[in-house]
Coordinates of C-alpha atoms in Angstrom, one line a residue:
M226 CA -1.5 -51.3 -0.5
E227 CA 2.2 -51.5 -1.4
K228 CA 1.5 -50.3 -4.9
Q229 CA -0.5 -47.3 -3.5
K230 CA 2.4 -46.4 -1.2
R231 CA 4.9 -46.6 -4.2
K232 CA 2.6 -44.3 -6.3
R233 CA 2.3 -41.8 -3.4
S234 CA 6.1 -41.7 -3.0
T235 CA 6.6 -41.0 -6.7
L236 CA 4.1 -38.1 -6.8
P237 CA 5.7 -34.7 -7.5
G238 CA 6.2 -32.8 -4.3
S239 CA 6.2 -35.8 -2.1
K240 CA 10.0 -35.5 -1.5
M241 CA 12.1 -32.4 -0.9
T242 CA 14.4 -32.0 -3.9
P243 CA 17.6 -30.0 -3.7
L244 CA 16.0 -27.1 -5.7
M245 CA 13.1 -27.0 -3.4
A246 CA 15.4 -27.0 -0.4
L247 CA 17.4 -24.1 -1.8
I248 CA 14.2 -22.1 -2.5
L249 CA 13.0 -22.8 1.0
F250 CA 16.3 -21.7 2.5
L251 CA 16.3 -18.5 0.5
L252 CA 12.7 -17.7 1.5
I253 CA 13.7 -18.2 5.2
I254 CA 16.6 -15.9 4.8
Y255 CA 14.4 -13.3 3.1
F256 CA 11.8 -13.6 5.9
I257 CA 14.5 -13.0 8.5
L258 CA 15.8 -10.0 6.7
V259 CA 12.3 -8.5 6.6
A260 CA 11.0 -9.6 10.0
Y261 CA 14.1 -8.8 12.1
P262 CA 14.0 -5.0 11.7
L263 CA 10.4 -5.0 12.7
F264 CA 11.2 -7.2 15.7
W265 CA 14.1 -4.9 16.7
M266 CA 11.9 -1.8 16.4
I267 CA 9.2 -3.3 18.6
C268 CA 11.8 -4.5 21.2
N269 CA 13.5 -1.1 21.5
S270 CA 10.2 0.7 21.6
L271 CA 9.6 -1.0 25.0
K272 CA 12.9 0.3 26.5
S273 CA 13.9 3.4 28.3
Y274 CA 16.4 5.9 26.9
K275 CA 19.2 4.6 29.0
E276 CA 18.5 1.0 28.4
I277 CA 18.6 1.5 24.6
Y278 CA 22.1 3.1 24.8
K279 CA 23.3 0.5 27.3
N280 CA 22.5 -2.5 25.1
I281 CA 20.6 -1.9 21.9
W282 CA 20.4 -5.6 20.9
A283 CA 19.1 -7.0 24.1
L284 CA 15.5 -7.7 25.0
P285 CA 13.7 -5.2 27.3
K286 CA 14.1 -6.1 31.0
T287 CA 10.8 -4.4 31.9
P288 CA 8.6 -3.5 29.0
L289 CA 7.6 0.1 29.1
W290 CA 4.2 0.1 27.4
G291 CA 3.9 3.7 28.5
N292 CA 6.1 4.7 25.6
Y293 CA 3.1 4.1 23.3
A294 CA 0.8 6.2 25.3
L295 CA 3.4 8.9 25.5
A296 CA 4.0 8.9 21.7
W297 CA 0.2 8.9 21.1
Q298 CA -0.2 11.9 23.4
R299 CA 2.7 13.9 21.9
G300 CA 1.3 14.1 18.4
I301 CA 1.1 10.6 16.9
S302 CA -2.7 10.6 17.3
K303 CA -3.0 13.8 15.2
Y304 CA -0.6 12.6 12.5
F305 CA -2.3 9.1 12.5
L306 CA -5.7 10.6 11.9
N307 CA -4.4 12.9 9.1
S308 CA -2.8 9.9 7.4
V309 CA -6.0 7.9 7.6
L310 CA -7.9 10.8 6.1
V311 CA -5.4 11.4 3.3
T312 CA -4.9 7.7 2.5
G313 CA -8.6 6.9 2.6
S314 CA -9.5 9.8 0.3
T315 CA -6.6 8.8 -2.1
I316 CA -7.8 5.1 -2.2
F317 CA -11.4 6.2 -3.0
G318 CA -10.5 8.8 -5.6
A319 CA -7.9 6.7 -7.4
I320 CA -10.0 3.5 -7.6
F321 CA -13.2 5.3 -8.6
A322 CA -11.5 7.2 -11.4
A323 CA -9.3 4.3 -12.5
A324 CA -12.2 1.9 -12.5
L325 CA -14.4 4.1 -14.7
A326 CA -11.4 4.7 -17.1
S327 CA -10.6 1.0 -17.2
Y328 CA -14.2 0.1 -18.0
S329 CA -14.4 2.5 -20.9
L330 CA -11.0 1.5 -22.3
A331 CA -11.8 -2.2 -22.0
R332 CA -15.4 -2.3 -23.3
F333 CA -15.9 0.6 -25.6
R334 CA -14.2 1.0 -29.0
F335 CA -13.7 4.5 -30.2
R336 CA -11.1 6.5 -32.1
G337 CA -8.0 7.1 -30.0
N338 CA -8.8 4.3 -27.5
Q339 CA -5.3 2.8 -27.6
L340 CA -3.6 6.2 -27.7
I341 CA -5.4 7.3 -24.5
F342 CA -4.3 4.0 -22.9
V343 CA -0.7 4.5 -23.9
L344 CA -0.7 8.1 -22.7
C345 CA -2.2 6.9 -19.4
M346 CA 0.5 4.3 -19.1
G347 CA 3.1 7.0 -19.8
G348 CA 2.3 8.4 -16.4
M349 CA 4.0 5.4 -14.8
M350 CA 7.3 6.7 -16.2
L351 CA 6.9 10.1 -14.7
S352 CA 8.8 10.5 -11.5
P353 CA 7.2 12.5 -8.7
Q354 CA 10.6 14.2 -7.9
V355 CA 10.8 15.5 -11.5
T356 CA 7.5 17.3 -11.3
L357 CA 8.1 18.8 -7.8
I358 CA 8.6 22.4 -8.8
P359 CA 5.8 22.8 -11.4
L360 CA 3.4 20.8 -9.2
Y361 CA 4.3 23.2 -6.3
K362 CA 3.5 26.2 -8.5
I363 CA 0.2 24.6 -9.5
I364 CA -0.8 24.0 -5.9
Q365 CA 0.1 27.6 -5.0
A366 CA -2.0 28.8 -7.9
L367 CA -5.0 26.7 -6.9
H368 CA -4.7 28.0 -3.3
I369 CA -4.7 24.5 -1.8
H370 CA -1.2 24.7 -0.3
N371 CA -1.1 23.5 3.3
T372 CA -4.4 21.6 3.0
Y373 CA -5.3 18.0 2.7
L374 CA -6.0 18.5 -1.0
A375 CA -2.4 19.4 -1.6
L376 CA -1.6 15.7 -0.8
I377 CA -4.7 13.9 -1.9
I378 CA -4.8 15.2 -5.5
P379 CA -1.1 14.4 -6.3
Y380 CA -1.3 11.0 -4.6
T381 CA -4.4 10.2 -6.6
A382 CA -3.0 11.3 -9.9
Y383 CA 0.3 9.3 -9.5
R384 CA -1.5 6.1 -8.6
I385 CA -4.1 6.2 -11.4
P386 CA -1.8 4.9 -14.3
L387 CA -0.8 1.7 -12.4
I388 CA -4.4 1.1 -11.2
V389 CA -5.8 1.6 -14.7
M390 CA -3.4 -1.0 -16.0
L391 CA -4.4 -3.6 -13.4
I392 CA -8.1 -3.1 -13.5
R393 CA -8.3 -2.9 -17.3
S394 CA -6.4 -6.1 -17.5
H395 CA -9.0 -7.8 -15.2
F396 CA -12.0 -6.3 -17.0
L397 CA -10.7 -7.7 -20.3
S398 CA -10.8 -11.2 -18.7
I399 CA -14.5 -11.0 -17.9
P400 CA -16.6 -12.8 -20.6
K401 CA -18.5 -10.5 -22.9
E402 CA -21.5 -12.9 -22.7
I403 CA -22.2 -11.7 -19.2
E404 CA -22.3 -8.1 -20.3
E405 CA -24.5 -8.9 -23.3
S406 CA -27.0 -10.8 -21.1
A407 CA -27.2 -7.8 -18.7
V408 CA -27.8 -5.4 -21.6
L409 CA -30.6 -7.6 -23.0
D410 CA -32.2 -7.5 -19.6
G411 CA -32.3 -3.7 -19.8
C412 CA -29.3 -2.8 -17.8
S413 CA -27.5 0.4 -18.7
S414 CA -23.7 0.7 -19.2
F415 CA -23.3 2.2 -15.8
G416 CA -25.5 -0.5 -14.4
V417 CA -23.3 -3.2 -16.0
F418 CA -20.2 -1.5 -14.5
S419 CA -21.6 -1.1 -11.0
R420 CA -23.6 -4.3 -10.6
I421 CA -21.5 -6.8 -12.6
F422 CA -17.9 -5.6 -13.2
L423 CA -17.2 -4.2 -9.7
P424 CA -18.6 -7.1 -7.7
M425 CA -16.7 -9.5 -9.9
S426 CA -13.5 -7.5 -9.5
K427 CA -13.1 -7.5 -5.7
P428 CA -9.7 -9.3 -5.6
I429 CA -8.1 -6.7 -8.0
L430 CA -9.8 -3.8 -6.2
L431 CA -8.4 -5.0 -2.9
T432 CA -5.0 -5.4 -4.4
C433 CA -5.2 -1.8 -5.7
T434 CA -6.3 -0.7 -2.2
I435 CA -3.1 -2.2 -0.7
L436 CA -0.8 -0.7 -3.4
I437 CA -2.4 2.8 -3.0
A438 CA -2.4 2.6 0.8
Y439 CA 1.3 1.6 0.9
Y440 CA 2.2 4.6 -1.3
A441 CA 0.0 7.3 0.3
W442 CA 0.7 6.2 3.9
N443 CA 4.5 6.2 3.5
E444 CA 5.0 9.2 1.1
F445 CA 7.4 11.7 2.6
L446 CA 8.6 14.2 0.0
Y447 CA 5.3 15.9 -0.8
A448 CA 4.2 15.7 2.9
I449 CA 7.0 17.9 4.0
I450 CA 7.0 20.4 1.1
F451 CA 3.3 20.9 0.4
I452 CA 2.3 21.0 4.1
D453 CA 3.6 23.7 6.5
S454 CA 1.2 23.5 9.4
D455 CA 1.6 20.8 12.0
K456 CA -2.2 20.5 11.9
F457 CA -2.2 18.7 8.5
R458 CA 1.0 16.7 8.7
T459 CA 0.9 13.0 8.1
I460 CA 2.8 10.3 10.0
P461 CA 6.1 10.3 7.9
A462 CA 6.6 14.1 8.3
G463 CA 5.1 14.1 11.8
L464 CA 7.7 11.5 13.1
M465 CA 10.4 13.9 12.0
N466 CA 8.9 16.6 14.1
L467 CA 8.4 14.2 17.0
R468 CA 12.1 13.4 17.0
D469 CA 13.0 17.1 17.2
A470 CA 10.4 17.8 19.9
L471 CA 11.5 14.9 22.1
Q472 CA 15.3 15.4 21.6
T473 CA 15.8 11.9 20.2
D474 CA 14.0 10.0 22.9
W475 CA 14.3 6.8 20.9
G476 CA 12.0 4.6 23.0
V477 CA 9.1 6.9 22.4
L478 CA 10.1 7.6 18.8
L479 CA 10.3 3.9 18.0
A480 CA 6.9 3.4 19.6
G481 CA 5.5 6.0 17.2
M482 CA 7.1 4.2 14.3
T483 CA 5.6 0.9 15.4
I484 CA 2.2 2.6 15.6
S485 CA 2.6 4.0 12.1
A486 CA 3.6 0.6 10.7
T487 CA 0.8 -1.4 12.3
P488 CA -2.1 -0.4 10.0
L489 CA -0.3 -1.4 6.8
V490 CA 1.0 -4.7 8.2
T491 CA -2.5 -5.5 9.5
L492 CA -4.1 -4.6 6.2
F493 CA -1.8 -6.8 4.2
L494 CA -2.2 -9.8 6.6
L495 CA -6.0 -9.5 6.3
M496 CA -6.0 -9.1 2.5
Q497 CA -3.0 -11.3 1.5
K498 CA -5.2 -14.0 -0.2
Q499 CA -7.1 -11.4 -2.2
F500 CA -3.8 -9.6 -3.0
I501 CA -2.3 -12.8 -4.5
R502 CA -5.6 -13.5 -6.4
G503 CA -5.7 -9.9 -7.7
M504 CA -2.1 -9.9 -8.9
T505 CA -2.8 -13.0 -11.0
A506 CA -6.2 -11.9 -12.2
G507 CA -6.3 -10.9 -15.9
S508 CA -2.9 -12.4 -16.6
V509 CA -4.3 -14.4 -19.6
K510 CA -5.8 -11.5 -21.5
G511 CA -4.9 -7.8 -21.8

């Protein structure tokens, strides 16, 4: 028994080393820096206008849950639904196009294969701000200005390079023997893609979903330039209008910001395991 205890005590990770303590301390500090602004926003969203200016750092004496109902009634509901529509369409379009492109680049050998991949990766170096003016002219020429497509198409295009890189890397890690067995059983190329590759790639697809949702949900520049009507505005642009309309009623405005942050936080908490698995998938090959 004594020997077993000694062996357990000498196992790696059984004691807190100075390096582990330092890493844990830094992680706690990082957690506080990330969590405290969210906590502060939620606390002040439950205060009245006067209570916020009286003591902005104190906890609410009487939580005003009506701020959330008021923010929802004054436009957040409309902006929220617009963001859901734009983000959902962007996720579907980007993943569908990137998955097909990744499958062809990973499994088919043809002239210009690597060149197409390099050109696709070059899109990651293209800043959205640089292409603002030519993209605005293209949208005007296509007559989709002030529509949902004015946001969905650019969001999808700018997410495809990153998603292609991630999905292609994962597809390369799938053994070719599985694909060959399916072909011998009479499965077509699209059948291999839809019945084998996609089901085996759920972690990376969910990771891509989070990355696309984070970008599309929070994008602000295109949302205020390509959309003029309040009918099609998403949450980032809508919150700016809400502030002007309410004359800086900070309690209601912070309630609207809390509502807008809730979907992404919830999505990440639900998919955090798949997110970590997806980020490490395909790290050996590619």
